[in-house]
């Protein structure tokens, strides 16, 4: 059962890797990286059970938190083109132009 | 027993797989010229690195790699992209030959040096004949922490680690004071100066 889950996980990781390498747009890569992080977390959790050390699950959960940091950074990068903007909205949202490299087919 | 064997076999298979993913990532990063894609791929690289560290039981190193490599440096590199261009300049044809030679020489020296290393778990190796063995014996009774490295870092050398944390915190604070956040930040000031045409 665990082995089947592991194999499925590895196949999906390889597929995500192809998506991250090929692109074609930047948003494909962002999505691929984000779900690759989730897959890594799942892999660590599963490996804990396969190796007979279920306490790896705690580490996997911590990785989820860390993975979230970079996602927030990427989203801020696309939305505001700056890290100086607070995430909480105060009054009107800023007018945003898409970044130069951010359009599809970039 | 068979479960253990299966676990071990699958560990080494997954280890090899993760390392080959790292190789593919490295080659792809070296080839790409789009900086944003490179940052994204290096995020994957760090995550895979961290997962592999955990597989080989170096949990603390894995944590550091995940926090610094996948979390922090992605954000920092994205900030750097905001200040520069989105694409790297195309390279001259044989510009990489020098660095390639240096890399191959350094790698060859490292591989040559590994032949002098003791085998993993060798009881006669320097790591196992000195104080290491004592720590392995008294660690559980002293601290009750299953991971010996963690017990040394956080318990036996607790004050040292606290001092290190303090140093890193002060360094981060100094960077924040120098660069600033929000309206007073360096990036914001540069943008304003650019708007007023004081900087070309």
CSV table of C-alpha atoms in Angstrom, one decimal:
chain,number,residue,atom,x,y,z
A,1,UNK,CA,0.0,0.0,0.0
A,2,UNK,CA,2.7,2.4,1.0
A,3,UNK,CA,4.8,1.4,-1.9
A,4,UNK,CA,1.9,2.1,-4.3
A,5,UNK,CA,1.5,5.5,-2.8
A,6,UNK,CA,5.3,6.1,-3.1
A,7,UNK,CA,5.3,5.1,-6.7
A,8,UNK,CA,2.3,7.3,-7.5
A,9,UNK,CA,4.0,10.2,-5.7
A,10,UNK,CA,7.2,9.8,-7.6
A,11,UNK,CA,5.4,9.6,-11.0
A,12,UNK,CA,3.6,12.8,-10.2
A,13,UNK,CA,6.8,14.5,-9.1
A,14,UNK,CA,8.4,13.6,-12.4
A,15,UNK,CA,5.4,15.1,-14.3
A,16,UNK,CA,5.6,18.3,-12.2
A,17,UNK,CA,9.3,18.5,-12.9
A,18,UNK,CA,8.6,18.3,-16.7
A,19,UNK,CA,6.1,21.1,-16.3
A,20,UNK,CA,8.6,23.2,-14.3
A,21,UNK,CA,11.4,22.7,-16.9
A,22,UNK,CA,9.3,23.2,-20.0
A,23,UNK,CA,7.2,26.2,-18.9
A,24,UNK,CA,5.9,27.5,-21.2
A,25,UNK,CA,4.6,30.5,-19.1
A,26,UNK,CA,6.0,31.7,-15.8
A,27,UNK,CA,2.7,30.9,-14.1
A,28,UNK,CA,3.1,27.2,-15.1
A,29,UNK,CA,6.4,27.2,-13.3
A,30,UNK,CA,5.0,28.8,-10.2
A,31,UNK,CA,2.2,26.3,-10.0
A,32,UNK,CA,4.7,23.4,-10.6
A,33,UNK,CA,7.0,24.7,-7.8
A,34,UNK,CA,4.1,25.1,-5.4
A,35,UNK,CA,2.7,21.6,-6.0
A,36,UNK,CA,6.3,20.2,-6.0
A,37,UNK,CA,6.7,21.5,-2.5
A,38,UNK,CA,3.5,19.7,-1.5
A,39,UNK,CA,4.7,16.5,-3.1
A,40,UNK,CA,8.0,16.8,-1.2
A,41,UNK,CA,6.1,17.1,2.1
A,42,UNK,CA,4.0,14.1,1.2
A,43,UNK,CA,7.2,12.2,0.2
A,44,UNK,CA,8.8,12.9,3.6
A,45,UNK,CA,5.7,11.9,5.5
A,46,UNK,CA,5.4,8.6,3.5
A,47,UNK,CA,9.1,7.8,3.8
A,48,UNK,CA,8.7,8.2,7.6
A,49,UNK,CA,6.1,5.4,7.5
A,50,UNK,CA,8.1,3.2,5.1
A,51,UNK,CA,11.3,3.6,7.2
A,52,UNK,CA,9.3,2.9,10.4
A,53,UNK,CA,9.8,6.4,11.8
A,54,UNK,CA,6.4,8.1,11.8
A,55,UNK,CA,7.8,11.1,13.7
A,56,UNK,CA,9.0,12.3,10.3
A,57,UNK,CA,5.4,13.6,10.0
A,58,UNK,CA,6.2,16.6,12.2
A,59,UNK,CA,9.1,17.5,9.9
A,60,UNK,CA,6.7,17.2,6.9
A,61,UNK,CA,4.3,19.6,8.6
A,62,UNK,CA,7.1,22.1,9.3
A,63,UNK,CA,8.1,21.9,5.6
A,64,UNK,CA,4.5,22.9,4.6
A,65,UNK,CA,4.9,26.1,6.6
A,66,UNK,CA,8.2,26.9,5.0
A,67,UNK,CA,6.8,26.2,1.6
A,68,UNK,CA,4.1,28.8,2.2
A,69,UNK,CA,6.7,31.5,2.7
A,70,UNK,CA,8.0,31.4,-0.9
A,71,UNK,CA,4.5,31.1,-2.3
A,72,UNK,CA,3.6,34.3,-0.5
A,73,UNK,CA,6.7,36.0,-1.9
A,74,UNK,CA,6.0,34.9,-5.5
A,75,UNK,CA,2.4,36.1,-5.2
A,76,UNK,CA,3.5,39.5,-3.9
A,77,UNK,CA,6.0,39.7,-6.7
A,78,UNK,CA,3.3,39.1,-9.3
A,79,UNK,CA,0.6,41.2,-7.7
A,80,UNK,CA,2.5,44.3,-6.6
A,81,UNK,CA,6.0,44.1,-8.3
A,82,UNK,CA,7.4,45.1,-4.9
A,83,UNK,CA,7.9,43.6,-1.5
A,84,UNK,CA,7.3,46.9,0.3
A,85,UNK,CA,3.5,46.6,0.1
A,86,UNK,CA,1.8,45.2,3.2
A,87,UNK,CA,-0.4,42.2,2.5
A,88,UNK,CA,-3.3,43.6,4.4
A,89,UNK,CA,-5.3,46.0,2.3
A,90,UNK,CA,-5.7,49.6,3.5
A,91,UNK,CA,-8.4,51.4,1.6
A,92,UNK,CA,-8.1,51.2,-2.2
A,93,UNK,CA,-6.1,48.4,-3.7
A,94,UNK,CA,-3.2,49.6,-5.8
A,95,UNK,CA,-3.5,49.8,-9.6
A,96,UNK,CA,-1.2,47.1,-10.9
A,97,UNK,CA,0.3,46.6,-14.3
A,98,UNK,CA,1.5,43.1,-15.1
A,99,UNK,CA,5.3,42.7,-15.0
A,100,UNK,CA,7.3,42.6,-18.1
A,101,UNK,CA,8.3,39.0,-18.0
A,102,UNK,CA,5.0,37.9,-16.6
A,103,UNK,CA,2.8,37.7,-19.6
A,104,UNK,CA,1.9,34.4,-21.1
A,105,UNK,CA,4.4,33.2,-23.7
A,106,UNK,CA,7.2,35.2,-22.0
B,1,UNK,CA,12.6,-8.0,9.1
B,2,UNK,CA,11.3,-8.0,5.5
B,3,UNK,CA,9.7,-4.7,6.1
B,4,UNK,CA,13.0,-3.3,7.2
B,5,UNK,CA,14.7,-4.6,4.1
B,6,UNK,CA,12.0,-3.2,1.9
B,7,UNK,CA,12.3,0.2,3.7
B,8,UNK,CA,16.0,0.2,3.1
B,9,UNK,CA,15.7,-0.8,-0.5
B,10,UNK,CA,13.1,1.9,-1.2
B,11,UNK,CA,15.2,4.5,0.7
B,12,UNK,CA,18.2,3.9,-1.6
B,13,UNK,CA,16.0,3.9,-4.7
B,14,UNK,CA,14.4,7.2,-3.7
B,15,UNK,CA,17.8,8.6,-2.7
B,16,UNK,CA,19.1,7.8,-6.2
B,17,UNK,CA,15.9,9.3,-7.7
B,18,UNK,CA,16.2,12.6,-5.7
B,19,UNK,CA,19.9,12.9,-6.7
B,20,UNK,CA,19.1,12.5,-10.4
B,21,UNK,CA,16.4,15.1,-10.0
B,22,UNK,CA,19.0,17.4,-8.5
B,23,UNK,CA,21.3,16.7,-11.5
B,24,UNK,CA,18.6,17.5,-14.0
B,25,UNK,CA,17.7,20.7,-12.1
B,26,UNK,CA,21.4,21.8,-12.0
B,27,UNK,CA,21.8,21.4,-15.8
B,28,UNK,CA,18.5,23.2,-16.5
B,29,UNK,CA,19.4,26.1,-14.2
B,30,UNK,CA,22.8,26.4,-16.0
B,31,UNK,CA,21.0,26.5,-19.4
B,32,UNK,CA,18.1,28.9,-18.7
B,33,UNK,CA,18.4,32.6,-19.2
B,34,UNK,CA,15.1,33.7,-17.7
B,35,UNK,CA,15.9,34.7,-14.2
B,36,UNK,CA,12.4,34.2,-12.8
B,37,UNK,CA,12.4,30.6,-14.0
B,38,UNK,CA,15.9,30.1,-12.5
B,39,UNK,CA,14.6,31.3,-9.1
B,40,UNK,CA,11.7,28.9,-9.3
B,41,UNK,CA,13.9,26.0,-10.3
B,42,UNK,CA,16.3,26.8,-7.5
B,43,UNK,CA,13.4,26.6,-5.1
B,44,UNK,CA,12.7,23.1,-6.3
B,45,UNK,CA,16.4,22.3,-6.0
B,46,UNK,CA,16.5,23.3,-2.4
B,47,UNK,CA,13.3,21.4,-1.5
B,48,UNK,CA,14.7,18.2,-3.1
B,49,UNK,CA,18.0,18.8,-1.3
B,50,UNK,CA,16.1,19.2,2.0
B,51,UNK,CA,14.1,16.0,1.4
B,52,UNK,CA,17.3,14.1,0.6
B,53,UNK,CA,19.0,15.3,3.8
B,54,UNK,CA,16.1,14.0,5.8
B,55,UNK,CA,16.3,10.7,4.0
B,56,UNK,CA,19.9,10.3,5.0
B,57,UNK,CA,19.0,11.3,8.6
B,58,UNK,CA,20.5,14.8,8.7
B,59,UNK,CA,17.3,16.4,9.9
B,60,UNK,CA,18.9,19.6,11.2
B,61,UNK,CA,20.7,20.2,7.9
B,62,UNK,CA,17.5,19.5,6.0
B,63,UNK,CA,15.7,22.1,8.1
B,64,UNK,CA,18.3,24.7,7.4
B,65,UNK,CA,18.2,24.0,3.7
B,66,UNK,CA,14.4,24.2,3.6
B,67,UNK,CA,14.2,27.4,5.6
B,68,UNK,CA,17.1,29.2,4.0
B,69,UNK,CA,17.1,27.7,0.5
B,70,UNK,CA,13.5,27.1,-0.3
B,71,UNK,CA,11.9,29.8,1.8
B,72,UNK,CA,14.2,32.7,2.4
B,73,UNK,CA,16.4,32.8,-0.7
B,74,UNK,CA,13.5,32.5,-3.1
B,75,UNK,CA,12.1,35.7,-1.5
B,76,UNK,CA,15.5,37.4,-1.5
B,77,UNK,CA,16.2,36.5,-5.1
B,78,UNK,CA,12.8,37.7,-6.3
B,79,UNK,CA,13.6,41.0,-4.5
B,80,UNK,CA,16.9,41.1,-6.5
B,81,UNK,CA,15.0,40.5,-9.7
B,82,UNK,CA,12.8,43.5,-8.9
B,83,UNK,CA,15.9,45.7,-8.8
B,84,UNK,CA,17.5,44.2,-12.0
B,85,UNK,CA,16.3,42.9,-15.3
B,86,UNK,CA,14.2,39.8,-15.9
B,87,UNK,CA,16.6,38.0,-18.2
B,88,UNK,CA,20.3,37.3,-18.0
B,89,UNK,CA,22.5,38.6,-20.8
B,90,UNK,CA,23.3,36.0,-23.5
B,91,UNK,CA,26.8,34.6,-23.1
B,92,UNK,CA,29.7,34.6,-25.3
B,93,UNK,CA,30.5,31.3,-26.9
B,94,UNK,CA,33.4,29.9,-24.9
B,95,UNK,CA,33.0,32.1,-21.8
B,96,UNK,CA,32.2,29.1,-19.6
B,97,UNK,CA,35.3,27.0,-20.4
B,98,UNK,CA,37.4,28.6,-17.6
B,99,UNK,CA,34.8,28.1,-14.9
B,100,UNK,CA,34.1,24.6,-16.2
B,101,UNK,CA,37.8,23.7,-15.9
B,102,UNK,CA,37.9,25.1,-12.3
B,103,UNK,CA,34.8,23.1,-11.4
B,104,UNK,CA,36.2,19.8,-12.9
B,105,UNK,CA,39.5,20.4,-11.1
B,106,UNK,CA,37.8,21.0,-7.7
B,107,UNK,CA,35.4,18.1,-8.2
B,108,UNK,CA,38.3,15.8,-9.1
B,109,UNK,CA,40.2,16.9,-6.0
B,110,UNK,CA,37.1,16.2,-3.8
B,111,UNK,CA,36.6,12.8,-5.2
B,112,UNK,CA,40.3,12.0,-4.7
B,113,UNK,CA,39.9,13.2,-1.1
B,114,UNK,CA,37.0,10.9,-0.4
B,115,UNK,CA,39.2,7.8,-0.9
B,116,UNK,CA,40.9,8.8,2.4
B,117,UNK,CA,37.6,8.9,4.3
B,118,UNK,CA,36.7,6.0,6.6
B,119,UNK,CA,33.7,3.9,5.7
B,120,UNK,CA,30.4,4.8,7.2
B,121,UNK,CA,30.0,3.2,10.6
B,122,UNK,CA,33.7,2.2,10.8
B,123,UNK,CA,34.4,1.7,14.5
B,124,UNK,CA,38.1,2.6,14.1
B,125,UNK,CA,37.4,6.0,12.4
B,126,UNK,CA,38.4,9.2,14.3
B,127,UNK,CA,34.8,10.2,14.8
B,128,UNK,CA,34.0,6.9,16.7
B,129,UNK,CA,37.2,6.6,18.8
B,130,UNK,CA,37.1,10.1,20.5
B,131,UNK,CA,34.4,11.7,22.5
B,132,UNK,CA,31.7,10.7,20.0
B,133,UNK,CA,31.3,7.3,21.5
B,134,UNK,CA,30.8,8.8,25.0
B,135,UNK,CA,28.1,11.1,23.7
B,136,UNK,CA,26.4,8.1,22.0
B,137,UNK,CA,26.4,6.3,25.4
B,138,UNK,CA,25.4,9.0,27.8
B,139,UNK,CA,23.1,11.0,25.4
B,140,UNK,CA,19.9,9.2,26.2
B,141,UNK,CA,20.3,9.2,30.0
B,142,UNK,CA,21.4,12.9,30.0
B,143,UNK,CA,18.9,14.5,27.6
B,144,UNK,CA,16.3,12.0,26.4
B,145,UNK,CA,16.6,13.3,22.9
B,146,UNK,CA,16.7,10.5,20.3
B,147,UNK,CA,18.8,12.4,17.8
B,148,UNK,CA,22.4,12.8,19.1
B,149,UNK,CA,23.2,15.7,16.9
B,150,UNK,CA,20.2,17.6,18.1
B,151,UNK,CA,21.0,16.8,21.7
B,152,UNK,CA,24.6,18.1,21.3
B,153,UNK,CA,23.4,21.3,19.5
B,154,UNK,CA,20.5,22.1,21.8
B,155,UNK,CA,21.5,20.7,25.1
B,156,UNK,CA,25.3,20.1,25.6
B,157,UNK,CA,26.1,23.2,23.5
B,158,UNK,CA,22.9,25.0,24.3
B,159,UNK,CA,24.5,28.3,25.3
B,160,UNK,CA,26.7,28.3,22.2
B,161,UNK,CA,23.7,27.8,20.0
B,162,UNK,CA,21.9,30.6,21.8
B,163,UNK,CA,24.8,32.9,21.1
B,164,UNK,CA,24.9,31.9,17.5
B,165,UNK,CA,21.2,32.6,17.2
B,166,UNK,CA,21.8,36.0,18.8
B,167,UNK,CA,24.6,36.8,16.3
B,168,UNK,CA,22.4,35.9,13.3
B,169,UNK,CA,19.5,37.9,14.8
B,170,UNK,CA,21.7,41.0,15.2
B,171,UNK,CA,23.0,40.6,11.7
B,172,UNK,CA,19.5,40.4,10.3
B,173,UNK,CA,18.5,43.5,12.4
B,174,UNK,CA,21.5,45.4,11.0
B,175,UNK,CA,20.5,44.6,7.4
B,176,UNK,CA,16.9,45.8,8.1
B,177,UNK,CA,18.3,49.0,9.7
B,178,UNK,CA,20.5,49.6,6.7
B,179,UNK,CA,18.0,48.8,3.9
B,180,UNK,CA,14.8,49.7,5.7
B,181,UNK,CA,11.2,48.6,5.0
B,182,UNK,CA,8.3,50.4,3.5
B,183,UNK,CA,8.5,54.1,2.5
B,184,UNK,CA,12.0,54.5,4.0
B,185,UNK,CA,13.5,51.5,2.2
B,186,UNK,CA,16.4,51.7,-0.2
B,187,UNK,CA,14.3,50.4,-3.1
B,188,UNK,CA,11.6,53.0,-2.5
B,189,UNK,CA,14.1,55.8,-2.2
B,190,UNK,CA,15.7,54.8,-5.5
B,191,UNK,CA,12.3,54.7,-7.2
B,192,UNK,CA,11.5,58.1,-6.0
B,193,UNK,CA,14.8,59.5,-7.1
B,194,UNK,CA,14.3,57.9,-10.5
B,195,UNK,CA,10.9,59.6,-10.8
B,196,UNK,CA,12.4,62.9,-10.1
B,197,UNK,CA,15.2,62.2,-12.7
B,198,UNK,CA,17.9,62.6,-10.1
B,199,UNK,CA,19.3,59.2,-11.0
B,200,UNK,CA,19.8,58.1,-14.7
